[in-house]
């Protein structure tokens, strides 16, 4: 188990991970992600409560530079993804969505898309990065999807797999490439329109 931290001048910002200030579901209720330590039990979508194996903390400062637009965070208003409170995500943070289009394409209604692909869906939008970004990465024994901000489902990918472990550990969800993810989100917008019209 490990609990590590690092700082950066912003030269290589992370684009996935959980931002400090958000809350996740744990055995002790909703807790700030930055308060989570190795050994804490976190509620997962598929496997109930699971212990966190490692926590990695990194702080990035961008006060003296203009962050590229590709680093812009994703603002998810309350209710857009089942979240009961507003949520801010890094652009490449995986989010679990449910869609008939995903089922048609992959045989499973659930799929992981990068948060940036959701821009325009139910009021979700890109926003400028803050000058100080604290990123928390939670590592479980296997890939997990956890609950954030009252109900949004965010993806915690598996740890790096050693050659000897190939075939023994894998991500149970397809992580959809950006272009395909955007198409799925456009389909979800159409689905919402059909429901609203009905």
Tab-separated table of C-alpha atoms in Angstrom:
chain	number	residue	atom	x	y	z
A	1	UNK	CA	0.000	0.000	0.000
A	2	UNK	CA	1.168	3.532	-0.640
A	3	UNK	CA	0.184	7.126	0.012
A	4	UNK	CA	2.209	9.405	-2.195
A	5	UNK	CA	2.173	13.075	-3.085
A	6	UNK	CA	3.874	15.280	-5.623
A	7	UNK	CA	3.875	18.857	-6.869
A	8	UNK	CA	4.240	20.277	-10.359
A	9	UNK	CA	4.619	23.669	-12.001
A	10	UNK	CA	1.898	22.668	-14.453
A	11	UNK	CA	4.193	21.504	-17.235
A	12	UNK	CA	2.495	18.090	-17.360
A	13	UNK	CA	-0.970	18.418	-15.896
A	14	UNK	CA	-2.962	15.281	-15.282
A	15	UNK	CA	-6.195	14.948	-17.203
A	16	UNK	CA	-7.745	12.116	-15.197
A	17	UNK	CA	-8.218	11.434	-11.505
A	18	UNK	CA	-10.536	12.904	-8.880
A	19	UNK	CA	-10.366	16.563	-7.937
A	20	UNK	CA	-10.031	17.509	-4.285
A	21	UNK	CA	-13.256	18.927	-2.899
A	22	UNK	CA	-15.485	16.229	-4.350
A	23	UNK	CA	-17.188	13.646	-2.149
A	24	UNK	CA	-17.374	9.884	-2.638
A	25	UNK	CA	-19.476	7.168	-0.992
A	26	UNK	CA	-17.658	5.196	1.711
A	27	UNK	CA	-18.485	2.884	4.603
A	28	UNK	CA	-18.597	6.058	6.728
A	29	UNK	CA	-20.941	7.957	4.401
A	30	UNK	CA	-20.040	10.680	1.925
A	31	UNK	CA	-16.461	11.832	2.510
A	32	UNK	CA	-14.145	14.296	0.745
A	33	UNK	CA	-11.931	12.376	-1.645
A	34	UNK	CA	-8.849	14.084	-0.232
A	35	UNK	CA	-9.645	12.548	3.192
A	36	UNK	CA	-9.457	8.982	1.872
A	37	UNK	CA	-6.506	6.865	2.983
A	38	UNK	CA	-5.257	3.411	2.064
A	39	UNK	CA	-7.424	0.809	3.789
A	40	UNK	CA	-10.616	2.890	3.744
A	41	UNK	CA	-13.703	1.134	2.402
A	42	UNK	CA	-15.307	2.793	-0.633
A	43	UNK	CA	-18.671	1.847	-2.124
A	44	UNK	CA	-18.334	0.474	-5.650
A	45	UNK	CA	-20.961	-0.019	-8.334
A	46	UNK	CA	-20.227	-3.707	-8.905
A	47	UNK	CA	-18.591	-5.111	-5.784
A	48	UNK	CA	-20.035	-3.293	-2.775
A	49	UNK	CA	-17.532	-1.934	-0.282
A	50	UNK	CA	-13.927	-2.393	-1.358
A	51	UNK	CA	-10.713	-1.253	0.348
A	52	UNK	CA	-8.522	1.365	-1.259
A	53	UNK	CA	-5.092	-0.151	-1.839
A	54	UNK	CA	-3.187	3.049	-2.626
A	55	UNK	CA	-3.836	6.787	-2.706
A	56	UNK	CA	-1.790	9.081	-4.944
A	57	UNK	CA	-1.966	12.845	-4.449
A	58	UNK	CA	-0.558	15.367	-6.891
A	59	UNK	CA	-0.812	19.147	-6.857
A	60	UNK	CA	-0.413	21.199	-10.018
A	61	UNK	CA	0.094	24.958	-10.130
A	62	UNK	CA	-0.830	26.831	-13.293
A	63	UNK	CA	-0.776	30.417	-11.977
A	64	UNK	CA	2.210	31.424	-14.120
A	65	UNK	CA	1.094	29.815	-17.339
A	66	UNK	CA	-1.909	29.609	-19.602
A	67	UNK	CA	-3.213	26.047	-19.452
A	68	UNK	CA	-4.096	24.665	-22.910
A	69	UNK	CA	-7.811	24.341	-23.641
A	70	UNK	CA	-7.402	20.550	-23.642
A	71	UNK	CA	-6.907	20.742	-19.867
A	72	UNK	CA	-10.189	22.580	-19.271
A	73	UNK	CA	-12.238	20.866	-16.577
A	74	UNK	CA	-15.745	19.508	-17.106
A	75	UNK	CA	-18.569	21.029	-15.066
A	76	UNK	CA	-21.449	18.643	-14.353
A	77	UNK	CA	-24.490	20.465	-12.920
A	78	UNK	CA	-26.541	18.818	-10.214
A	79	UNK	CA	-28.755	16.046	-11.594
A	80	UNK	CA	-27.041	15.693	-14.978
A	81	UNK	CA	-25.484	12.307	-14.185
A	82	UNK	CA	-27.423	11.310	-11.092
A	83	UNK	CA	-25.259	13.600	-8.964
A	84	UNK	CA	-27.120	15.486	-6.240
A	85	UNK	CA	-24.514	18.273	-6.203
A	86	UNK	CA	-22.475	20.046	-8.848
A	87	UNK	CA	-19.405	18.076	-9.867
A	88	UNK	CA	-16.137	19.071	-11.522
A	89	UNK	CA	-14.167	16.446	-13.415
A	90	UNK	CA	-10.874	16.333	-15.238
A	91	UNK	CA	-11.382	16.027	-19.013
A	92	UNK	CA	-10.186	12.437	-19.406
A	93	UNK	CA	-11.707	11.116	-16.190
A	94	UNK	CA	-13.828	8.100	-17.060
A	95	UNK	CA	-17.558	8.303	-16.343
A	96	UNK	CA	-19.995	5.396	-16.464
A	97	UNK	CA	-22.994	6.105	-18.666
A	98	UNK	CA	-26.026	4.020	-19.554
A	99	UNK	CA	-27.273	4.235	-23.108
A	100	UNK	CA	-29.267	2.195	-25.615
A	101	UNK	CA	-26.651	3.218	-28.180
A	102	UNK	CA	-23.928	1.662	-26.033
A	103	UNK	CA	-25.985	-1.515	-25.818
A	104	UNK	CA	-26.418	-1.561	-29.587
A	105	UNK	CA	-22.698	-1.051	-30.174
A	106	UNK	CA	-21.240	-3.228	-27.427
A	107	UNK	CA	-24.008	-5.475	-26.163
A	108	UNK	CA	-23.900	-3.735	-22.772
A	109	UNK	CA	-25.893	-0.611	-21.866
A	110	UNK	CA	-23.052	0.580	-19.630
A	111	UNK	CA	-19.880	2.124	-20.992
A	112	UNK	CA	-17.077	4.352	-19.779
A	113	UNK	CA	-16.622	7.645	-21.623
A	114	UNK	CA	-14.139	10.456	-20.958
A	115	UNK	CA	-15.839	13.340	-19.161
A	116	UNK	CA	-14.963	15.783	-21.958
A	117	UNK	CA	-17.188	13.810	-24.368
A	118	UNK	CA	-20.205	14.761	-22.245
A	119	UNK	CA	-19.978	18.498	-22.995
A	120	UNK	CA	-23.381	19.724	-24.172
A	121	UNK	CA	-25.305	16.878	-22.540
A	122	UNK	CA	-27.793	18.012	-19.871
A	123	UNK	CA	-25.968	21.269	-19.280
A	124	UNK	CA	-22.498	19.746	-18.907
A	125	UNK	CA	-19.808	22.158	-20.088
A	126	UNK	CA	-16.055	22.807	-20.197
A	127	UNK	CA	-14.664	25.374	-17.759
A	128	UNK	CA	-11.218	26.890	-17.274
A	129	UNK	CA	-8.814	25.064	-15.023
A	130	UNK	CA	-8.159	26.507	-11.585
A	131	UNK	CA	-4.727	27.920	-10.783
A	132	UNK	CA	-4.188	25.160	-8.217
A	133	UNK	CA	-5.326	21.647	-9.047
A	134	UNK	CA	-5.132	18.841	-6.503
A	135	UNK	CA	-5.684	15.428	-8.069
A	136	UNK	CA	-6.425	12.304	-6.039
A	137	UNK	CA	-6.025	8.875	-7.640
A	138	UNK	CA	-7.567	5.919	-5.819
A	139	UNK	CA	-6.185	2.487	-6.595
A	140	UNK	CA	-8.175	-0.670	-5.870
A	141	UNK	CA	-7.248	-4.314	-6.308
A	142	UNK	CA	-9.152	-4.270	-9.596
A	143	UNK	CA	-10.825	-1.650	-11.740
A	144	UNK	CA	-13.839	-0.161	-9.980
A	145	UNK	CA	-16.602	2.368	-10.570
A	146	UNK	CA	-17.386	4.488	-7.519
A	147	UNK	CA	-20.093	6.958	-6.530
A	148	UNK	CA	-19.280	10.687	-6.528
A	149	UNK	CA	-21.267	13.742	-5.423
A	150	UNK	CA	-24.401	11.844	-4.542
A	151	UNK	CA	-24.683	9.451	-7.464
A	152	UNK	CA	-22.439	10.129	-10.467
A	153	UNK	CA	-20.428	7.029	-11.380
A	154	UNK	CA	-16.713	7.551	-11.956
A	155	UNK	CA	-14.147	5.038	-13.120
A	156	UNK	CA	-11.026	4.055	-11.207
A	157	UNK	CA	-8.928	2.086	-13.706
A	158	UNK	CA	-6.835	-0.911	-12.716
A	159	UNK	CA	-3.303	-0.626	-11.468
A	160	UNK	CA	-0.563	-1.176	-14.008
A	161	UNK	CA	-0.552	-4.849	-14.849
A	162	UNK	CA	2.692	-6.789	-14.648
A	163	UNK	CA	3.496	-9.186	-17.491
A	164	UNK	CA	3.013	-12.116	-15.116
A	165	UNK	CA	-0.517	-10.891	-14.346
A	166	UNK	CA	-1.732	-10.593	-17.926
A	167	UNK	CA	-5.029	-12.419	-18.238
A	168	UNK	CA	-5.593	-12.354	-14.473
A	169	UNK	CA	-6.614	-8.736	-14.062
A	170	UNK	CA	-8.502	-6.614	-16.515
A	171	UNK	CA	-10.906	-3.734	-16.623
A	172	UNK	CA	-14.455	-5.090	-16.667
A	173	UNK	CA	-15.695	-2.109	-18.681
A	174	UNK	CA	-14.882	-0.962	-22.168
A	175	UNK	CA	-13.274	2.466	-22.063
A	176	UNK	CA	-14.691	4.057	-25.193
A	177	UNK	CA	-12.302	6.054	-27.452
A	178	UNK	CA	-13.045	9.790	-27.597
A	179	UNK	CA	-14.640	9.871	-31.074
A	180	UNK	CA	-16.896	6.913	-30.392
A	181	UNK	CA	-17.723	8.305	-26.947
A	182	UNK	CA	-18.856	11.577	-28.485
A	183	UNK	CA	-21.138	9.672	-30.865
A	184	UNK	CA	-22.669	7.775	-27.922
A	185	UNK	CA	-23.280	11.050	-26.096
A	186	UNK	CA	-24.973	12.521	-29.162
A	187	UNK	CA	-27.207	9.439	-29.212
A	188	UNK	CA	-28.001	10.037	-25.538
A	189	UNK	CA	-29.059	13.591	-26.389
A	190	UNK	CA	-31.410	12.204	-29.028
A	191	UNK	CA	-32.772	9.699	-26.484
A	192	UNK	CA	-33.438	12.566	-24.048
A	193	UNK	CA	-35.234	14.472	-26.797
A	194	UNK	CA	-37.480	11.522	-27.581
A	195	UNK	CA	-38.369	11.098	-23.892
A	196	UNK	CA	-39.111	14.819	-23.560
A	197	UNK	CA	-41.315	14.771	-26.664
A	198	UNK	CA	-43.252	11.793	-25.375
